[in-house]
């Protein structure tokens, strides 16, 4: 098969399609580039992996890179064999190859009888157990471990138990990080044994495909949803098509595409389309027009109270809870921006800005809660785009700090997002997205300030903000000051954008 097939490629071939594996070998340049969010997942995986090595008391890590910075797989395999002969109790990234199949085991634990336990670590929380999935383990993770077991057993390793090591979904940190509570060992020995024939069958089918230089035909199906190669395989899909329609499930998009249903004909199918989708199709060819439901917009505006506080948080996810009372993957707010609109007809020059940003690298929660109490009066009405995010963050802060809870829980919330999601206001430039970054430039096409792409600096979205804050301890004073400017400018644009949306709503409802 050639020295190129790995566990990630096997899982992709199983959960996506065989062509995914072929493209990985012959046309990897067609793969969508790693975005900021995906990179953050990789970074989380490294953090969790390092902790897992501590938890299992790894004696050695055979990871090796060559002069170019790439993994030296041959050397990793050699080192693994050396440690197997020595009887090293716990080997991290133990690496094996059989017939061109390669895998690195996160943690290989030797037992007294010479057998081994295979431990695959994931930076995901264990799912809530259900009747269909009593172990709370994703099928793709079991396939991953099954492939590793297949390779190891063909390399002569006696596998005793197979574990998927996940994160405890209910863990809340106490004074210290308790690794035996943070991690959950899920025994999937029986599951991986039951899938060995499936692994062998899949590899047998893949081998002739991967040996051939002939590209397999593209088959657009449900497995293409969020696939890294969808842009390549779907390059001949016309635009617009069913894949561009707001709120259709991916399976529906596939079905209408294969049935030859044109974008403009989808409303004729008598589907239960959301009004926003109907507007999208109707106004696609009317870029100069707008659908405006004045009564619905006015009803929303009538419920606003001034002064109004346009609020937005920036957060990071605590994949590893660093401080007491942090949950695994809890959203931790480290910044907010607020624009205070004093009255209905207030010009922008009279709109006051206030900000909070913690770049200390420490626990920001108490300080941000105190700042909110200082800057937002008791009973303030907050306007927030997708208000559940802001409301949930403030509710969590109130749970943590009882002395501030009464003030924090006095706030009320309003949200303009449903006006767009429900189709009460639509222009074609919104396309199929009603995010703040889509709606604002669509309503202000001639205002470059409302286009997030025009932001200076390195922070243009929430994921970039999150990634940046996680690096603050490694920054120089000059770099910290630049980051402060970038974050403040970005977060302030979010709250200003909401103010501008409100102004536009007043304008069109009049």
Short mmCIF file of C-alpha atoms in Angstrom, two decimals:
data_model
loop_
_atom_site.label_atom_id
_atom_site.label_comp_id
_atom_site.label_asym_id
_atom_site.label_seq_id
_atom_site.Cartn_x
_atom_site.Cartn_y
_atom_site.Cartn_z
CA UNK A 1 0.00 0.00 0.00
CA UNK A 2 2.97 2.30 0.38
CA UNK A 3 4.10 4.15 3.50
CA UNK A 4 1.37 6.75 3.65
CA UNK A 5 -1.80 5.44 5.27
CA UNK A 6 -2.61 6.63 8.79
CA UNK A 7 -5.42 6.34 11.30
CA UNK A 8 -6.77 9.80 10.42
CA UNK A 9 -6.93 8.84 6.74
CA UNK A 10 -8.70 5.60 7.64
CA UNK A 11 -11.31 7.38 9.74
CA UNK A 12 -11.85 9.96 6.97
CA UNK A 13 -12.34 7.18 4.42
CA UNK A 14 -14.93 5.57 6.70
CA UNK A 15 -16.82 8.71 7.72
CA UNK A 16 -16.41 10.60 4.44
CA UNK A 17 -15.68 8.43 1.40
CA UNK A 18 -12.90 6.53 -0.37
CA UNK A 19 -12.21 9.51 -2.60
CA UNK A 20 -11.20 11.53 0.45
CA UNK A 21 -8.30 9.13 1.00
CA UNK A 22 -7.40 9.28 -2.71
CA UNK A 23 -7.36 13.09 -2.69
CA UNK A 24 -5.24 13.10 0.45
CA UNK A 25 -2.64 11.09 -1.45
CA UNK A 26 -2.76 12.60 -4.93
CA UNK A 27 -4.24 16.10 -4.56
CA UNK A 28 -3.73 17.30 -0.98
CA UNK A 29 -3.39 20.86 -2.28
CA UNK A 30 -7.14 20.85 -2.96
CA UNK A 31 -7.92 20.44 0.73
CA UNK A 32 -9.47 23.46 2.38
CA UNK A 33 -6.84 25.34 4.42
CA UNK A 34 -6.93 24.95 8.18
CA UNK A 35 -9.02 27.81 9.56
CA UNK A 36 -8.58 29.54 12.90
CA UNK A 37 -11.22 27.42 14.62
CA UNK A 38 -9.75 24.13 13.42
CA UNK A 39 -6.30 25.26 14.49
CA UNK A 40 -7.68 25.99 17.95
CA UNK A 41 -8.94 22.39 18.10
CA UNK A 42 -5.46 21.13 17.22
CA UNK A 43 -3.97 23.32 19.94
CA UNK A 44 -6.49 21.96 22.46
CA UNK A 45 -5.51 18.44 21.47
CA UNK A 46 -1.85 19.15 22.24
CA UNK A 47 -2.71 20.54 25.68
CA UNK A 48 -4.89 17.58 26.58
CA UNK A 49 -2.33 15.14 25.21
CA UNK A 50 0.38 16.58 27.43
CA UNK A 51 -1.85 16.24 30.50
CA UNK A 52 -2.73 12.67 29.55
CA UNK A 53 0.97 11.81 29.51
CA UNK A 54 1.18 13.12 33.08
CA UNK A 55 -1.94 11.19 34.08
CA UNK A 56 -0.56 7.91 32.73
CA UNK A 57 2.97 8.68 33.98
CA UNK A 58 4.50 8.25 30.53
CA UNK A 59 8.12 7.14 30.74
CA UNK A 60 9.07 8.35 27.27
CA UNK A 61 7.66 10.17 24.26
CA UNK A 62 9.12 8.88 20.99
CA UNK A 63 7.95 11.87 18.93
CA UNK A 64 10.81 12.88 16.64
CA UNK A 65 11.08 15.61 14.03
CA UNK A 66 13.61 15.90 11.23
CA UNK A 67 15.62 18.93 10.17
CA UNK A 68 12.65 20.32 8.21
CA UNK A 69 10.35 20.10 11.23
CA UNK A 70 8.34 17.15 9.88
CA UNK A 71 7.68 14.04 11.91
CA UNK A 72 10.42 11.46 11.39
CA UNK A 73 8.17 8.40 11.29
CA UNK A 74 10.94 5.89 10.64
CA UNK A 75 12.87 7.09 13.68
CA UNK A 76 9.71 7.01 15.81
CA UNK A 77 9.16 3.38 14.80
CA UNK A 78 12.79 2.54 15.61
CA UNK A 79 12.58 4.17 19.04
CA UNK A 80 9.32 2.35 19.76
CA UNK A 81 10.91 -1.02 19.02
CA UNK A 82 13.81 -0.13 21.28
CA UNK A 83 11.47 0.67 24.18
CA UNK A 84 9.41 -2.46 23.57
CA UNK A 85 12.55 -4.55 23.92
CA UNK A 86 13.48 -2.67 27.08
CA UNK A 87 10.04 -3.25 28.56
CA UNK A 88 9.39 0.47 29.07
CA UNK A 89 6.11 0.64 31.05
CA UNK A 90 4.37 3.58 29.32
CA UNK A 91 5.32 4.82 25.84
CA UNK A 92 3.78 8.00 24.44
CA UNK A 93 3.24 8.16 20.66
CA UNK A 94 4.40 4.54 20.23
CA UNK A 95 4.63 4.13 16.44
CA UNK A 96 4.08 1.11 14.22
CA UNK A 97 3.94 0.23 10.55
CA UNK A 98 2.56 -2.87 8.87
CA UNK A 99 2.22 -3.25 5.11
CA UNK A 100 2.19 0.51 4.63
CA UNK A 101 -0.30 1.11 7.46
CA UNK A 102 1.06 3.53 10.04
CA UNK A 103 -0.20 4.60 13.43
CA UNK A 104 1.04 6.34 16.55
CA UNK A 105 -0.64 5.30 19.79
CA UNK A 106 -1.17 8.16 22.22
CA UNK A 107 -0.23 5.98 25.18
CA UNK A 108 0.84 2.34 25.15
CA UNK A 109 0.78 0.82 28.63
CA UNK A 110 2.62 -2.42 29.34
CA UNK A 111 1.01 -5.01 31.63
CA UNK A 112 2.81 -7.50 33.89
CA UNK A 113 2.14 -10.39 31.49
CA UNK A 114 3.76 -8.55 28.55
CA UNK A 115 0.47 -7.52 26.95
CA UNK A 116 -0.39 -3.87 26.31
CA UNK A 117 -3.29 -1.51 26.86
CA UNK A 118 -3.89 0.89 23.96
CA UNK A 119 -5.06 4.33 25.12
CA UNK A 120 -6.32 6.83 22.56
CA UNK A 121 -6.75 10.35 23.97
CA UNK A 122 -9.31 12.81 22.61
CA UNK A 123 -9.79 16.45 23.58
CA UNK A 124 -13.57 16.04 23.45
CA UNK A 125 -16.00 15.59 26.31
CA UNK A 126 -17.66 12.24 26.79
CA UNK A 127 -21.16 12.50 25.37
CA UNK A 128 -24.25 11.98 27.47
CA UNK A 129 -24.94 8.23 27.42
CA UNK A 130 -28.01 7.18 25.47
CA UNK A 131 -29.70 3.88 24.73
CA UNK A 132 -28.03 3.77 21.34
CA UNK A 133 -24.67 4.94 22.71
CA UNK A 134 -24.43 3.81 26.35
CA UNK A 135 -20.71 4.58 26.53
CA UNK A 136 -21.05 8.15 25.28
CA UNK A 137 -18.29 7.52 22.71
CA UNK A 138 -18.48 8.72 19.11
CA UNK A 139 -18.35 6.04 16.44
CA UNK A 140 -15.47 7.76 14.64
CA UNK A 141 -13.35 7.47 17.78
CA UNK A 142 -14.06 3.74 17.99
CA UNK A 143 -13.05 3.38 14.32
CA UNK A 144 -9.82 5.23 15.10
CA UNK A 145 -8.98 2.86 17.96
CA UNK A 146 -10.05 -0.17 15.89
CA UNK A 147 -7.59 0.74 13.16
CA UNK A 148 -4.80 1.11 15.71
CA UNK A 149 -5.61 -2.26 17.22
CA UNK A 150 -5.56 -3.81 13.74
CA UNK A 151 -2.07 -2.44 13.02
CA UNK A 152 -0.64 -3.31 16.43
CA UNK A 153 -1.85 -6.89 16.40
CA UNK A 154 -0.33 -7.42 12.96
CA UNK A 155 2.93 -6.09 14.33
CA UNK A 156 2.86 -8.82 16.97
CA UNK A 157 1.64 -6.70 19.88
CA UNK A 158 -0.66 -8.53 22.28
CA UNK A 159 -3.46 -6.04 22.94
CA UNK A 160 -5.17 -6.57 26.28
CA UNK A 161 -7.53 -3.59 26.67
CA UNK A 162 -8.40 -0.63 24.45
CA UNK A 163 -9.43 2.65 26.05
CA UNK A 164 -10.69 5.93 24.68
CA UNK A 165 -9.64 8.63 27.11
CA UNK A 166 -12.15 11.49 26.99
CA UNK A 167 -12.91 14.54 29.13
CA UNK A 168 -15.42 14.39 31.95
CA UNK A 169 -18.43 16.40 30.79
CA UNK A 170 -19.45 17.18 34.39
CA UNK A 171 -16.03 18.08 35.77
CA UNK A 172 -15.67 21.31 37.76
CA UNK A 173 -12.19 22.14 38.98
CA UNK A 174 -11.57 22.49 42.69
CA UNK A 175 -8.41 24.06 44.12
CA UNK A 176 -6.22 21.89 41.90
CA UNK A 177 -6.72 20.07 38.61
CA UNK A 178 -7.61 16.47 39.47
CA UNK A 179 -6.56 14.47 36.43
CA UNK A 180 -8.31 11.34 37.67
CA UNK A 181 -11.57 13.33 37.63
CA UNK A 182 -10.84 15.39 34.52
CA UNK A 183 -10.25 12.30 32.34
CA UNK A 184 -12.68 9.46 31.72
CA UNK A 185 -11.37 6.07 30.57
CA UNK A 186 -13.94 4.42 28.31
CA UNK A 187 -13.27 0.72 27.74
CA UNK A 188 -13.89 -0.01 24.05
CA UNK A 189 -12.06 -3.34 23.94
CA UNK A 190 -15.13 -5.28 22.83
CA UNK A 191 -16.16 -2.57 20.36
CA UNK A 192 -12.77 -2.55 18.66
CA UNK A 193 -12.64 -6.35 18.56
CA UNK A 194 -16.04 -6.44 16.86
CA UNK A 195 -14.82 -4.02 14.17
CA UNK A 196 -11.64 -5.84 13.13
CA UNK A 197 -13.34 -7.51 10.17
CA UNK A 198 -14.76 -4.13 9.15
CA UNK A 199 -11.29 -2.59 9.25
CA UNK A 200 -9.84 -5.37 7.12
CA UNK A 201 -12.67 -5.12 4.59
CA UNK A 202 -12.34 -1.35 4.30
CA UNK A 203 -8.57 -1.55 3.79
CA UNK A 204 -9.02 -4.23 1.12
CA UNK A 205 -11.40 -1.94 -0.78
CA UNK A 206 -9.15 1.07 -0.38
CA UNK A 207 -5.93 -0.53 -1.60
CA UNK A 208 -6.72 -0.69 -5.36
CA UNK A 209 -8.21 2.81 -5.23
CA UNK A 210 -5.09 4.25 -3.62
CA UNK A 211 -2.75 2.37 -5.97
CA UNK A 212 -4.51 3.84 -8.99
CA UNK A 213 -3.63 7.29 -10.30
CA UNK A 214 -7.14 7.56 -11.77
CA UNK A 215 -9.29 9.96 -9.80
CA UNK A 216 -12.53 8.41 -8.48
CA UNK A 217 -15.76 10.07 -9.56
CA UNK A 218 -17.22 12.68 -7.23
CA UNK A 219 -20.45 11.59 -5.55
CA UNK A 220 -22.16 14.39 -3.69
CA UNK A 221 -23.87 12.87 -0.64
CA UNK A 222 -24.58 13.48 3.04
CA UNK A 223 -20.98 12.64 3.95
CA UNK A 224 -19.88 15.75 2.05
CA UNK A 225 -21.26 18.00 4.80
CA UNK A 226 -18.36 20.12 6.10
CA UNK A 227 -15.89 17.98 4.17
CA UNK A 228 -12.44 19.50 3.57
CA UNK A 229 -12.68 18.61 -0.13
CA UNK A 230 -16.26 19.73 -0.81
CA UNK A 231 -15.04 22.85 -2.59
CA UNK A 232 -13.08 20.65 -5.00
CA UNK A 233 -15.58 17.83 -5.50
CA UNK A 234 -18.46 20.30 -5.76
CA UNK A 235 -16.75 22.70 -8.14
CA UNK A 236 -19.27 21.93 -10.90
CA UNK A 237 -22.32 22.62 -8.71
CA UNK A 238 -24.02 25.70 -10.18
CA UNK A 239 -24.29 28.85 -8.12
CA UNK A 240 -26.79 29.51 -6.73
CA UNK A 241 -28.12 26.03 -6.04
CA UNK A 242 -29.95 24.15 -3.32
CA UNK A 243 -26.69 24.22 -1.36
CA UNK A 244 -27.05 27.98 -0.99
CA UNK A 245 -30.53 27.98 0.53
CA UNK A 246 -30.86 29.15 4.11
CA UNK A 247 -31.75 26.58 6.76
CA UNK A 248 -32.15 23.53 4.52
CA UNK A 249 -30.60 20.41 5.99
CA UNK A 250 -27.62 19.06 4.08
CA UNK A 251 -29.55 15.92 3.16
CA UNK A 252 -32.31 18.10 1.65
CA UNK A 253 -29.74 20.11 -0.28
CA UNK A 254 -28.26 16.90 -1.69
CA UNK A 255 -31.65 15.49 -2.62
CA UNK A 256 -32.81 18.60 -4.49
CA UNK A 257 -29.45 18.89 -6.24
CA UNK A 258 -29.62 15.29 -7.49
CA UNK A 259 -33.28 15.77 -8.48
CA UNK A 260 -32.23 18.69 -10.65
CA UNK A 261 -34.30 21.26 -8.75
CA UNK A 262 -33.06 24.74 -9.59
CA UNK A 263 -32.46 27.32 -6.88
CA UNK A 264 -35.38 29.48 -7.98
CA UNK A 265 -37.76 26.50 -8.18
CA UNK A 266 -37.32 25.31 -4.60
CA UNK A 267 -40.33 27.33 -3.30
CA UNK A 268 -42.53 25.48 -5.82
CA UNK A 269 -41.94 22.21 -3.94
CA UNK A 270 -44.38 23.32 -1.24
CA UNK A 271 -41.76 22.76 1.45
CA UNK A 272 -42.03 24.24 4.90
CA UNK A 273 -39.41 26.82 4.02
CA UNK A 274 -38.65 29.51 6.53
CA UNK A 275 -39.67 32.96 5.41
CA UNK A 276 -36.02 34.03 5.35
CA UNK A 277 -35.29 31.30 2.78
CA UNK A 278 -38.21 32.47 0.66
CA UNK A 279 -36.90 36.02 0.79
CA UNK A 280 -33.42 34.83 -0.15
CA UNK A 281 -34.64 33.07 -3.29
CA UNK A 282 -37.07 35.83 -4.27
CA UNK A 283 -34.58 38.65 -3.84
CA UNK A 284 -31.52 36.92 -5.25
CA UNK A 285 -31.98 38.66 -8.60
CA UNK A 286 -33.17 41.93 -7.01
CA UNK A 287 -30.01 43.33 -5.39
CA UNK A 288 -31.41 46.84 -5.25
CA UNK A 289 -34.57 45.84 -3.37
CA UNK A 290 -35.27 45.01 0.24
CA UNK A 291 -38.06 43.15 1.98
CA UNK A 292 -39.16 45.17 5.01
CA UNK A 293 -41.95 44.09 7.37
CA UNK A 294 -42.50 47.45 9.05
CA UNK A 295 -45.04 46.26 11.61
CA UNK A 296 -42.77 43.51 12.94
CA UNK A 297 -39.79 45.84 13.09
CA UNK A 298 -41.79 48.54 14.84
CA UNK A 299 -43.06 46.02 17.37
CA UNK A 300 -39.45 45.16 18.21
CA UNK A 301 -38.45 48.81 18.49
CA UNK A 302 -41.41 49.62 20.74
CA UNK A 303 -39.98 47.29 23.38
CA UNK A 304 -36.65 49.09 23.62
CA UNK A 305 -35.87 51.20 26.68
CA UNK A 306 -33.28 53.98 26.79
CA UNK A 307 -30.53 54.33 27.61
CA UNK A 308 -29.74 51.12 25.76
CA UNK A 309 -26.54 49.12 26.30
CA UNK A 310 -25.12 47.37 23.24
CA UNK A 311 -22.94 44.64 24.77
CA UNK A 312 -20.61 42.01 23.36
CA UNK A 313 -18.22 39.60 25.08
CA UNK A 314 -15.09 37.93 23.79
CA UNK A 315 -14.39 34.56 25.38
CA UNK A 316 -12.09 31.60 25.28
CA UNK A 317 -12.95 27.97 25.99
CA UNK A 318 -11.29 26.47 29.05
CA UNK A 319 -10.55 23.05 27.60
CA UNK A 320 -8.25 22.68 30.60
CA UNK A 321 -9.88 24.42 33.59
CA UNK A 322 -7.12 26.61 34.97
CA UNK A 323 -8.81 28.06 38.05
CA UNK A 324 -11.25 26.94 40.75
CA UNK A 325 -14.91 26.55 39.72
CA UNK A 326 -14.07 26.38 36.01
CA UNK A 327 -15.82 23.71 33.98
CA UNK A 328 -14.29 21.75 31.12
CA UNK A 329 -14.78 23.77 27.91
CA UNK A 330 -16.52 26.58 29.79
CA UNK A 331 -16.70 29.89 27.95
CA UNK A 332 -14.56 32.31 29.95
CA UNK A 333 -15.16 36.02 29.23
CA UNK A 334 -12.00 38.12 29.16
CA UNK A 335 -13.28 41.20 27.33
CA UNK A 336 -16.38 43.21 26.67
CA UNK A 337 -17.34 46.32 24.76
CA UNK A 338 -20.45 48.36 25.42
CA UNK A 339 -21.92 51.24 23.44
CA UNK A 340 -24.44 53.26 25.46
CA UNK A 341 -27.23 54.79 23.37
CA UNK A 342 -28.82 57.60 25.44
CA UNK A 343 -31.97 58.17 23.39
CA UNK A 344 -33.90 57.18 20.31
CA UNK A 345 -32.52 59.97 18.11
CA UNK A 346 -29.04 60.22 19.58
CA UNK A 347 -26.30 60.80 16.97
CA UNK A 348 -23.28 58.52 17.06
CA UNK A 349 -21.13 61.25 18.59
CA UNK A 350 -23.31 61.06 21.70
CA UNK A 351 -23.01 57.29 22.02
CA UNK A 352 -20.61 56.49 24.84
CA UNK A 353 -18.13 53.58 24.71
CA UNK A 354 -16.86 51.55 27.63
CA UNK A 355 -14.47 48.63 27.56
CA UNK A 356 -12.98 45.88 29.66
CA UNK A 357 -10.00 43.76 28.66
CA UNK A 358 -7.87 41.49 30.83
CA UNK A 359 -4.47 40.70 29.33
CA UNK A 360 -2.92 39.50 32.59
CA UNK A 361 -3.11 35.83 31.62
CA UNK A 362 -4.86 35.17 34.94
CA UNK A 363 -8.46 34.48 35.92
CA UNK A 364 -10.55 37.39 34.50
CA UNK A 365 -13.97 36.41 35.84
CA UNK A 366 -14.20 38.41 39.07
CA UNK A 367 -12.79 41.55 37.49
CA UNK A 368 -15.12 41.43 34.47
CA UNK A 369 -18.15 40.87 36.73
CA UNK A 370 -17.20 43.87 38.87
CA UNK A 371 -16.68 45.99 35.76
CA UNK A 372 -20.14 45.09 34.45
CA UNK A 373 -21.69 46.15 37.75
CA UNK A 374 -19.75 49.41 37.64
CA UNK A 375 -20.59 50.29 34.04
CA UNK A 376 -24.15 48.97 33.61
CA UNK A 377 -26.77 50.28 36.04
CA UNK A 378 -29.19 48.05 37.89
CA UNK A 379 -31.97 46.93 35.54
CA UNK A 380 -30.14 48.01 32.38
CA UNK A 381 -31.57 46.82 29.09
CA UNK A 382 -28.89 45.07 27.08
CA UNK A 383 -29.12 44.70 23.33
CA UNK A 384 -26.98 41.86 22.08
CA UNK A 385 -26.81 40.02 18.78
CA UNK A 386 -27.61 36.39 19.62
CA UNK A 387 -28.44 37.45 23.16
CA UNK A 388 -28.29 33.97 24.68
CA UNK A 389 -24.48 34.16 24.64
CA UNK A 390 -24.32 37.35 26.69
CA UNK A 391 -27.21 36.30 28.95
CA UNK A 392 -25.62 32.93 29.74
CA UNK A 393 -22.22 34.46 30.47
CA UNK A 394 -23.73 36.97 32.87
CA UNK A 395 -25.86 34.27 34.50
CA UNK A 396 -22.73 32.18 35.06
CA UNK A 397 -20.90 35.15 36.60
CA UNK A 398 -23.85 35.64 38.95
CA UNK A 399 -23.58 32.00 40.01
CA UNK A 400 -19.91 32.44 40.79
CA UNK A 401 -20.12 35.75 42.67
CA UNK A 402 -23.14 35.88 44.95
CA UNK A 403 -22.35 39.40 46.17
CA UNK A 404 -22.80 40.68 42.59
CA UNK A 405 -25.64 38.36 41.60
CA UNK A 406 -28.58 40.66 42.34
CA UNK A 407 -27.18 43.41 40.12
CA UNK A 408 -26.12 41.05 37.31
CA UNK A 409 -29.46 39.26 37.24
CA UNK A 410 -31.40 42.54 37.05
CA UNK A 411 -30.45 43.08 33.40
CA UNK A 412 -32.99 42.51 30.64
CA UNK A 413 -32.15 41.61 27.05
CA UNK A 414 -33.31 42.31 23.53
CA UNK A 415 -31.97 40.93 20.28
CA UNK A 416 -32.43 42.13 16.67
CA UNK A 417 -31.22 38.83 15.19
CA UNK A 418 -34.70 37.18 14.99
CA UNK A 419 -35.91 40.00 12.73
CA UNK A 420 -33.48 38.78 10.09
CA UNK A 421 -33.79 35.06 10.80
CA UNK A 422 -37.59 35.32 10.55
CA UNK A 423 -37.38 37.13 7.23
CA UNK A 424 -38.81 40.46 8.41
CA UNK A 425 -35.88 42.36 6.89
CA UNK A 426 -33.89 41.03 3.97
CA UNK A 427 -31.56 42.27 1.26
CA UNK A 428 -29.80 39.95 -1.17
CA UNK A 429 -26.32 40.84 0.11
CA UNK A 430 -27.11 38.89 3.30
CA UNK A 431 -27.13 35.66 1.27
CA UNK A 432 -27.88 32.70 3.53
CA UNK A 433 -26.21 34.10 6.65
CA UNK A 434 -27.66 36.40 9.29
CA UNK A 435 -24.53 36.72 11.38
CA UNK A 436 -23.48 40.17 12.48
CA UNK A 437 -20.61 40.06 9.99
CA UNK A 438 -23.06 39.41 7.13
CA UNK A 439 -25.95 41.66 8.09
CA UNK A 440 -24.03 44.84 8.92
CA UNK A 441 -22.16 45.25 5.60
CA UNK A 442 -25.35 44.24 3.76
CA UNK A 443 -27.25 47.11 5.40
CA UNK A 444 -24.34 49.54 4.96
CA UNK A 445 -22.73 48.56 1.65
CA UNK A 446 -21.15 52.00 1.19
CA UNK A 447 -19.65 52.20 4.66
CA UNK A 448 -16.22 50.50 4.71
CA UNK A 449 -16.13 50.80 8.51
CA UNK A 450 -18.93 48.22 8.71
CA UNK A 451 -16.97 45.59 6.78
CA UNK A 452 -14.97 43.38 9.14
CA UNK A 453 -12.51 42.58 6.35
CA UNK A 454 -11.31 46.19 6.57
CA UNK A 455 -10.22 45.89 10.18
CA UNK A 456 -6.57 46.61 10.73
CA UNK A 457 -4.55 44.28 12.90
CA UNK A 458 -4.66 40.52 13.37
CA UNK A 459 -8.05 40.14 15.08
CA UNK A 460 -11.01 40.04 12.72
CA UNK A 461 -13.20 37.34 14.28
CA UNK A 462 -13.98 35.71 17.61
CA UNK A 463 -11.75 32.69 17.06
CA UNK A 464 -8.75 34.90 16.35
CA UNK A 465 -9.53 36.82 19.53
CA UNK A 466 -9.69 33.57 21.51
CA UNK A 467 -6.46 32.24 20.04
CA UNK A 468 -4.69 35.53 20.72
CA UNK A 469 -5.69 35.73 24.38
CA UNK A 470 -4.35 32.22 25.00
CA UNK A 471 -0.88 33.41 23.94
CA UNK A 472 -0.59 36.52 26.13
CA UNK A 473 1.93 35.03 28.57
CA UNK A 474 4.44 34.64 25.75
CA UNK A 475 4.12 38.21 24.38
CA UNK A 476 6.50 41.10 24.83
CA UNK A 477 5.20 44.43 26.22
CA UNK A 478 5.08 45.87 22.69
CA UNK A 479 3.19 42.85 21.39
CA UNK A 480 0.75 43.06 24.31
CA UNK A 481 0.05 46.69 23.53
CA UNK A 482 -0.63 45.86 19.87
CA UNK A 483 -2.91 43.03 20.94
CA UNK A 484 -4.77 45.38 23.26
CA UNK A 485 -5.40 47.73 20.35
CA UNK A 486 -6.46 44.92 18.00
CA UNK A 487 -8.86 43.34 20.49
CA UNK A 488 -10.40 46.63 21.56
CA UNK A 489 -10.96 47.71 17.97
CA UNK A 490 -12.53 44.38 17.01
CA UNK A 491 -14.85 44.06 20.00
CA UNK A 492 -15.92 47.71 19.71
CA UNK A 493 -16.92 47.13 16.11
CA UNK A 494 -19.28 44.36 17.22
CA UNK A 495 -21.18 46.64 19.57
CA UNK A 496 -21.07 49.60 17.19
CA UNK A 497 -22.47 47.34 14.45
CA UNK A 498 -25.49 46.56 16.63
CA UNK A 499 -26.05 50.28 17.21
CA UNK A 500 -25.90 50.86 13.45
CA UNK A 501 -28.38 48.02 12.86
CA UNK A 502 -30.79 49.63 15.34
CA UNK A 503 -30.43 52.96 13.55
CA UNK A 504 -31.23 51.27 10.24
CA UNK A 505 -34.27 49.56 11.78
CA UNK A 506 -35.60 52.94 12.98
CA UNK A 507 -34.94 54.37 9.53
CA UNK A 508 -36.82 51.69 7.54
CA UNK A 509 -39.71 51.39 10.03
CA UNK A 510 -40.55 55.06 9.92
#
